[in-house]
């Protein structure tokens, strides 16, 4: 199984700051066939279902603000949130969609400082 | 608008069974693979099971293999999860989630609101 490790587990930020969440996979998520990285990011606000933000490591889902940026390749990935807003306070999860069993990182809780 | 509505959760004793349902609307259900994903109280997300659009491919997490069965009825636009031999560690909010696109990768574009399963005596 591919193990997904997120860091940090929690992060306290002020509105307007730029934050970075890291995700590391135990195996490469880069497909040799199409040179795409099979990594997704989700946002989960309290009491809500997860929401897809990013897939294929850097493709933003329709309707997701452009302050959410996914990057990385192989085994190391990053979700950057530029100019954090109060509405961005949530839990964030990475997920590898490269191979079965599909696995999630442990999550990062974004809190207000 | 894509909608996924789960039902069937509840309080059940250890060792008993429960069947969850997820009714889909707003898209052609028979064209998409579907998943069950769960979240224990205060914990992270765990993928549980996947079924392809025509039920040809079915996969389970090791933690539920042999106890849970995923199935679908494309005529009724409904996804199911039959859970047997339930354990306390199966206590979680169970989400159904649609695969984003057929072809490459299994990422979850749409999620239901979840149905809570509590396993306790």
Short mmCIF file of N, CA and C in Angstrom, two decimals, chain B residues 11-109:
data_model
loop_
_atom_site.label_atom_id
_atom_site.label_comp_id
_atom_site.label_asym_id
_atom_site.label_seq_id
_atom_site.Cartn_x
_atom_site.Cartn_y
_atom_site.Cartn_z
N UNK B 11 -27.49 2.67 14.96
CA UNK B 11 -26.79 1.98 16.05
C UNK B 11 -26.99 0.47 15.88
N UNK B 12 -25.90 -0.26 15.91
CA UNK B 12 -25.97 -1.71 15.72
C UNK B 12 -25.00 -2.37 16.68
N UNK B 13 -25.35 -3.55 17.13
CA UNK B 13 -24.49 -4.28 18.06
C UNK B 13 -23.32 -4.94 17.34
N UNK B 14 -22.21 -5.12 18.03
CA UNK B 14 -21.08 -5.82 17.42
C UNK B 14 -21.50 -7.20 16.93
N UNK B 15 -21.00 -7.55 15.75
CA UNK B 15 -21.31 -8.84 15.15
C UNK B 15 -22.54 -8.84 14.26
N UNK B 16 -23.34 -7.77 14.34
CA UNK B 16 -24.54 -7.72 13.51
C UNK B 16 -24.26 -7.10 12.15
N UNK B 17 -25.31 -6.98 11.36
CA UNK B 17 -25.19 -6.49 9.98
C UNK B 17 -25.97 -5.21 9.77
N UNK B 18 -25.61 -4.52 8.70
CA UNK B 18 -26.30 -3.28 8.33
C UNK B 18 -26.08 -3.06 6.85
N UNK B 19 -27.06 -2.49 6.16
CA UNK B 19 -26.92 -2.22 4.73
C UNK B 19 -27.14 -0.74 4.47
N UNK B 20 -26.14 -0.11 3.88
CA UNK B 20 -26.22 1.29 3.52
C UNK B 20 -26.64 1.44 2.06
N UNK B 21 -27.31 2.53 1.78
CA UNK B 21 -27.71 2.85 0.41
C UNK B 21 -27.26 4.27 0.07
N UNK B 22 -27.06 4.51 -1.21
CA UNK B 22 -26.72 5.85 -1.70
C UNK B 22 -27.46 6.05 -3.02
N UNK B 23 -28.40 6.98 -3.01
CA UNK B 23 -29.16 7.27 -4.22
C UNK B 23 -28.52 8.44 -4.95
N UNK B 24 -28.25 8.24 -6.23
CA UNK B 24 -27.57 9.25 -7.03
C UNK B 24 -28.54 9.93 -7.99
N UNK B 25 -28.26 11.20 -8.25
CA UNK B 25 -29.05 11.94 -9.23
C UNK B 25 -28.18 13.04 -9.83
N UNK B 26 -28.64 13.56 -10.97
CA UNK B 26 -27.92 14.67 -11.59
C UNK B 26 -26.83 14.26 -12.55
N UNK B 27 -26.66 12.95 -12.76
CA UNK B 27 -25.68 12.46 -13.73
C UNK B 27 -26.09 11.05 -14.13
N UNK B 28 -25.46 10.53 -15.16
CA UNK B 28 -25.76 9.18 -15.64
C UNK B 28 -25.01 8.20 -14.77
N UNK B 29 -25.71 7.67 -13.78
CA UNK B 29 -25.10 6.82 -12.74
C UNK B 29 -24.35 5.65 -13.35
N UNK B 30 -24.91 5.05 -14.37
CA UNK B 30 -24.32 3.84 -14.95
C UNK B 30 -23.00 4.08 -15.66
N UNK B 31 -22.59 5.33 -15.79
CA UNK B 31 -21.35 5.66 -16.48
C UNK B 31 -20.14 5.83 -15.55
N UNK B 32 -20.39 5.77 -14.23
CA UNK B 32 -19.31 6.12 -13.30
C UNK B 32 -19.07 5.06 -12.24
N UNK B 33 -17.77 4.87 -11.94
CA UNK B 33 -17.41 4.08 -10.78
C UNK B 33 -17.78 4.82 -9.51
N UNK B 34 -18.05 4.07 -8.46
CA UNK B 34 -18.49 4.65 -7.19
C UNK B 34 -17.69 4.07 -6.03
N UNK B 35 -17.61 4.84 -4.97
CA UNK B 35 -16.82 4.46 -3.81
C UNK B 35 -17.60 4.65 -2.51
N UNK B 36 -17.19 3.91 -1.50
CA UNK B 36 -17.56 4.20 -0.12
C UNK B 36 -16.27 4.60 0.61
N UNK B 37 -16.38 5.67 1.37
CA UNK B 37 -15.27 6.21 2.14
C UNK B 37 -15.82 6.50 3.53
N UNK B 38 -15.04 6.23 4.56
CA UNK B 38 -15.54 6.45 5.91
C UNK B 38 -14.61 7.34 6.72
N UNK B 39 -15.19 7.88 7.78
CA UNK B 39 -14.44 8.78 8.65
C UNK B 39 -14.89 8.51 10.08
N UNK B 40 -14.01 7.92 10.87
CA UNK B 40 -14.31 7.69 12.28
C UNK B 40 -14.39 9.03 12.99
N UNK B 41 -15.14 9.10 14.08
CA UNK B 41 -15.33 10.38 14.79
C UNK B 41 -14.00 11.04 15.14
N UNK B 42 -13.82 12.26 14.67
CA UNK B 42 -12.60 13.01 14.97
C UNK B 42 -11.36 12.54 14.25
N UNK B 43 -11.52 11.62 13.30
CA UNK B 43 -10.36 11.04 12.60
C UNK B 43 -10.35 11.43 11.13
N UNK B 44 -9.39 10.87 10.40
CA UNK B 44 -9.23 11.17 8.99
C UNK B 44 -10.09 10.28 8.10
N UNK B 45 -9.83 10.38 6.81
CA UNK B 45 -10.61 9.68 5.81
C UNK B 45 -9.98 8.33 5.47
N UNK B 46 -10.83 7.34 5.29
CA UNK B 46 -10.38 5.99 4.91
C UNK B 46 -11.23 5.49 3.76
N UNK B 47 -10.62 5.21 2.63
CA UNK B 47 -11.34 4.61 1.53
C UNK B 47 -11.71 3.17 1.91
N UNK B 48 -12.94 2.77 1.58
CA UNK B 48 -13.46 1.46 2.00
C UNK B 48 -13.66 0.50 0.83
N UNK B 49 -14.32 0.97 -0.22
CA UNK B 49 -14.64 0.05 -1.32
C UNK B 49 -14.92 0.82 -2.59
N UNK B 50 -14.70 0.15 -3.72
CA UNK B 50 -14.94 0.72 -5.05
C UNK B 50 -15.65 -0.30 -5.92
N UNK B 51 -16.57 0.20 -6.77
CA UNK B 51 -17.21 -0.64 -7.76
C UNK B 51 -17.23 0.11 -9.08
N UNK B 52 -16.85 -0.56 -10.14
CA UNK B 52 -16.82 0.09 -11.44
C UNK B 52 -18.25 0.28 -11.97
N UNK B 53 -18.35 1.01 -13.06
CA UNK B 53 -19.66 1.41 -13.58
C UNK B 53 -20.55 0.21 -13.90
N UNK B 54 -19.96 -0.85 -14.42
CA UNK B 54 -20.74 -2.03 -14.77
C UNK B 54 -20.58 -3.17 -13.80
N UNK B 55 -20.00 -2.88 -12.64
CA UNK B 55 -19.79 -3.87 -11.56
C UNK B 55 -18.73 -4.92 -11.89
N UNK B 56 -17.97 -4.70 -12.94
CA UNK B 56 -16.95 -5.70 -13.32
C UNK B 56 -15.75 -5.69 -12.39
N UNK B 57 -15.43 -4.52 -11.86
CA UNK B 57 -14.26 -4.39 -10.98
C UNK B 57 -14.73 -3.94 -9.61
N UNK B 58 -14.33 -4.68 -8.61
CA UNK B 58 -14.68 -4.39 -7.22
C UNK B 58 -13.42 -4.53 -6.37
N UNK B 59 -13.19 -3.53 -5.53
CA UNK B 59 -12.02 -3.55 -4.65
C UNK B 59 -12.44 -3.16 -3.24
N UNK B 60 -11.73 -3.70 -2.27
CA UNK B 60 -12.00 -3.42 -0.86
C UNK B 60 -10.71 -3.07 -0.12
N UNK B 61 -10.85 -2.27 0.91
CA UNK B 61 -9.76 -2.09 1.86
C UNK B 61 -9.59 -3.38 2.64
N UNK B 62 -8.35 -3.64 3.03
CA UNK B 62 -8.08 -4.88 3.79
C UNK B 62 -8.88 -4.93 5.09
N UNK B 63 -9.16 -3.77 5.66
CA UNK B 63 -9.84 -3.72 6.95
C UNK B 63 -11.29 -4.21 6.88
N UNK B 64 -11.84 -4.26 5.67
CA UNK B 64 -13.25 -4.68 5.54
C UNK B 64 -13.43 -5.87 4.61
N UNK B 65 -12.35 -6.30 3.97
CA UNK B 65 -12.45 -7.40 3.01
C UNK B 65 -12.99 -8.66 3.70
N UNK B 66 -13.97 -9.29 3.05
CA UNK B 66 -14.58 -10.48 3.61
C UNK B 66 -15.77 -10.20 4.51
N UNK B 67 -15.94 -8.94 4.92
CA UNK B 67 -17.07 -8.57 5.79
C UNK B 67 -18.05 -7.63 5.09
N UNK B 68 -17.55 -6.78 4.21
CA UNK B 68 -18.38 -5.80 3.52
C UNK B 68 -18.53 -6.20 2.05
N UNK B 69 -19.68 -5.88 1.48
CA UNK B 69 -19.93 -6.13 0.06
C UNK B 69 -20.51 -4.88 -0.57
N UNK B 70 -19.83 -4.39 -1.60
CA UNK B 70 -20.34 -3.24 -2.35
C UNK B 70 -21.10 -3.75 -3.56
N UNK B 71 -22.18 -3.09 -3.90
CA UNK B 71 -22.96 -3.47 -5.08
C UNK B 71 -23.69 -2.24 -5.59
N UNK B 72 -24.29 -2.37 -6.75
CA UNK B 72 -25.03 -1.25 -7.31
C UNK B 72 -26.17 -1.76 -8.16
N UNK B 73 -27.19 -0.92 -8.29
CA UNK B 73 -28.33 -1.20 -9.16
C UNK B 73 -28.44 0.01 -10.09
N UNK B 74 -27.94 -0.13 -11.30
CA UNK B 74 -27.93 1.02 -12.21
C UNK B 74 -29.34 1.42 -12.65
N UNK B 75 -30.26 0.50 -12.61
CA UNK B 75 -31.64 0.85 -12.98
C UNK B 75 -32.29 1.73 -11.92
N UNK B 76 -31.80 1.60 -10.68
CA UNK B 76 -32.35 2.39 -9.58
C UNK B 76 -31.44 3.53 -9.16
N UNK B 77 -30.33 3.70 -9.89
CA UNK B 77 -29.36 4.75 -9.54
C UNK B 77 -28.92 4.67 -8.08
N UNK B 78 -28.68 3.47 -7.63
CA UNK B 78 -28.40 3.27 -6.20
C UNK B 78 -27.16 2.41 -5.98
N UNK B 79 -26.35 2.86 -5.04
CA UNK B 79 -25.15 2.17 -4.59
C UNK B 79 -25.44 1.60 -3.21
N UNK B 80 -24.87 0.43 -2.94
CA UNK B 80 -25.10 -0.23 -1.65
C UNK B 80 -23.78 -0.61 -0.99
N UNK B 81 -23.87 -0.75 0.34
CA UNK B 81 -22.77 -1.35 1.09
C UNK B 81 -23.38 -2.26 2.15
N UNK B 82 -23.23 -3.57 1.94
CA UNK B 82 -23.70 -4.53 2.93
C UNK B 82 -22.55 -4.78 3.89
N UNK B 83 -22.81 -4.53 5.16
CA UNK B 83 -21.79 -4.67 6.19
C UNK B 83 -22.18 -5.78 7.15
N UNK B 84 -21.32 -6.75 7.32
CA UNK B 84 -21.59 -7.85 8.24
C UNK B 84 -20.46 -7.94 9.27
N UNK B 85 -20.71 -8.73 10.30
CA UNK B 85 -19.70 -8.93 11.36
C UNK B 85 -19.11 -7.60 11.81
N UNK B 86 -19.99 -6.67 12.09
CA UNK B 86 -19.53 -5.32 12.42
C UNK B 86 -18.76 -5.29 13.74
N UNK B 87 -17.76 -4.41 13.76
CA UNK B 87 -16.89 -4.24 14.92
C UNK B 87 -16.95 -2.80 15.40
N UNK B 88 -16.51 -2.57 16.61
CA UNK B 88 -16.53 -1.20 17.13
C UNK B 88 -15.70 -0.26 16.26
N UNK B 89 -14.64 -0.79 15.68
CA UNK B 89 -13.77 0.05 14.84
C UNK B 89 -14.39 0.41 13.49
N UNK B 90 -15.56 -0.13 13.19
CA UNK B 90 -16.29 0.25 11.97
C UNK B 90 -17.16 1.48 12.22
N UNK B 91 -17.21 1.93 13.47
CA UNK B 91 -17.98 3.13 13.79
C UNK B 91 -17.41 4.33 13.02
N UNK B 92 -18.26 4.95 12.22
CA UNK B 92 -17.78 6.04 11.35
C UNK B 92 -18.96 6.67 10.61
N UNK B 93 -18.67 7.81 10.02
CA UNK B 93 -19.57 8.41 9.05
C UNK B 93 -19.18 7.83 7.69
N UNK B 94 -20.14 7.24 7.01
CA UNK B 94 -19.87 6.59 5.73
C UNK B 94 -20.37 7.48 4.60
N UNK B 95 -19.44 7.83 3.71
CA UNK B 95 -19.77 8.65 2.56
C UNK B 95 -19.77 7.80 1.30
N UNK B 96 -20.70 8.07 0.41
CA UNK B 96 -20.52 7.56 -0.94
C UNK B 96 -19.92 8.70 -1.76
N UNK B 97 -19.08 8.34 -2.70
CA UNK B 97 -18.36 9.33 -3.48
C UNK B 97 -18.22 8.85 -4.91
N UNK B 98 -18.46 9.74 -5.84
CA UNK B 98 -18.37 9.38 -7.25
C UNK B 98 -16.96 9.58 -7.78
N UNK B 99 -16.51 8.62 -8.54
CA UNK B 99 -15.25 8.79 -9.24
C UNK B 99 -15.39 9.99 -10.19
N UNK B 100 -14.32 10.77 -10.30
CA UNK B 100 -14.41 11.99 -11.10
C UNK B 100 -14.61 11.70 -12.57
N UNK B 101 -13.86 10.73 -13.07
CA UNK B 101 -13.89 10.46 -14.49
C UNK B 101 -13.47 9.02 -14.73
N UNK B 102 -14.04 8.40 -15.70
CA UNK B 102 -13.62 7.05 -16.05
C UNK B 102 -12.32 7.16 -16.83
N UNK B 103 -11.45 6.25 -16.60
CA UNK B 103 -10.19 6.27 -17.33
C UNK B 103 -9.01 6.24 -16.40
N UNK B 104 -8.48 7.40 -16.09
CA UNK B 104 -7.28 7.43 -15.27
C UNK B 104 -7.57 7.89 -13.85
N UNK B 105 -6.99 7.20 -12.90
CA UNK B 105 -7.07 7.63 -11.51
C UNK B 105 -8.45 7.49 -10.89
N UNK B 106 -8.48 7.44 -9.58
CA UNK B 106 -9.74 7.35 -8.85
C UNK B 106 -9.73 8.44 -7.79
N UNK B 107 -10.07 9.65 -8.23
CA UNK B 107 -10.23 10.73 -7.24
C UNK B 107 -11.71 11.05 -7.15
N UNK B 108 -12.08 11.67 -6.04
CA UNK B 108 -13.48 11.71 -5.64
C UNK B 108 -14.05 13.12 -5.84
N UNK B 109 -14.79 13.26 -6.93
CA UNK B 109 -15.26 14.59 -7.32
C UNK B 109 -16.50 15.01 -6.55
#
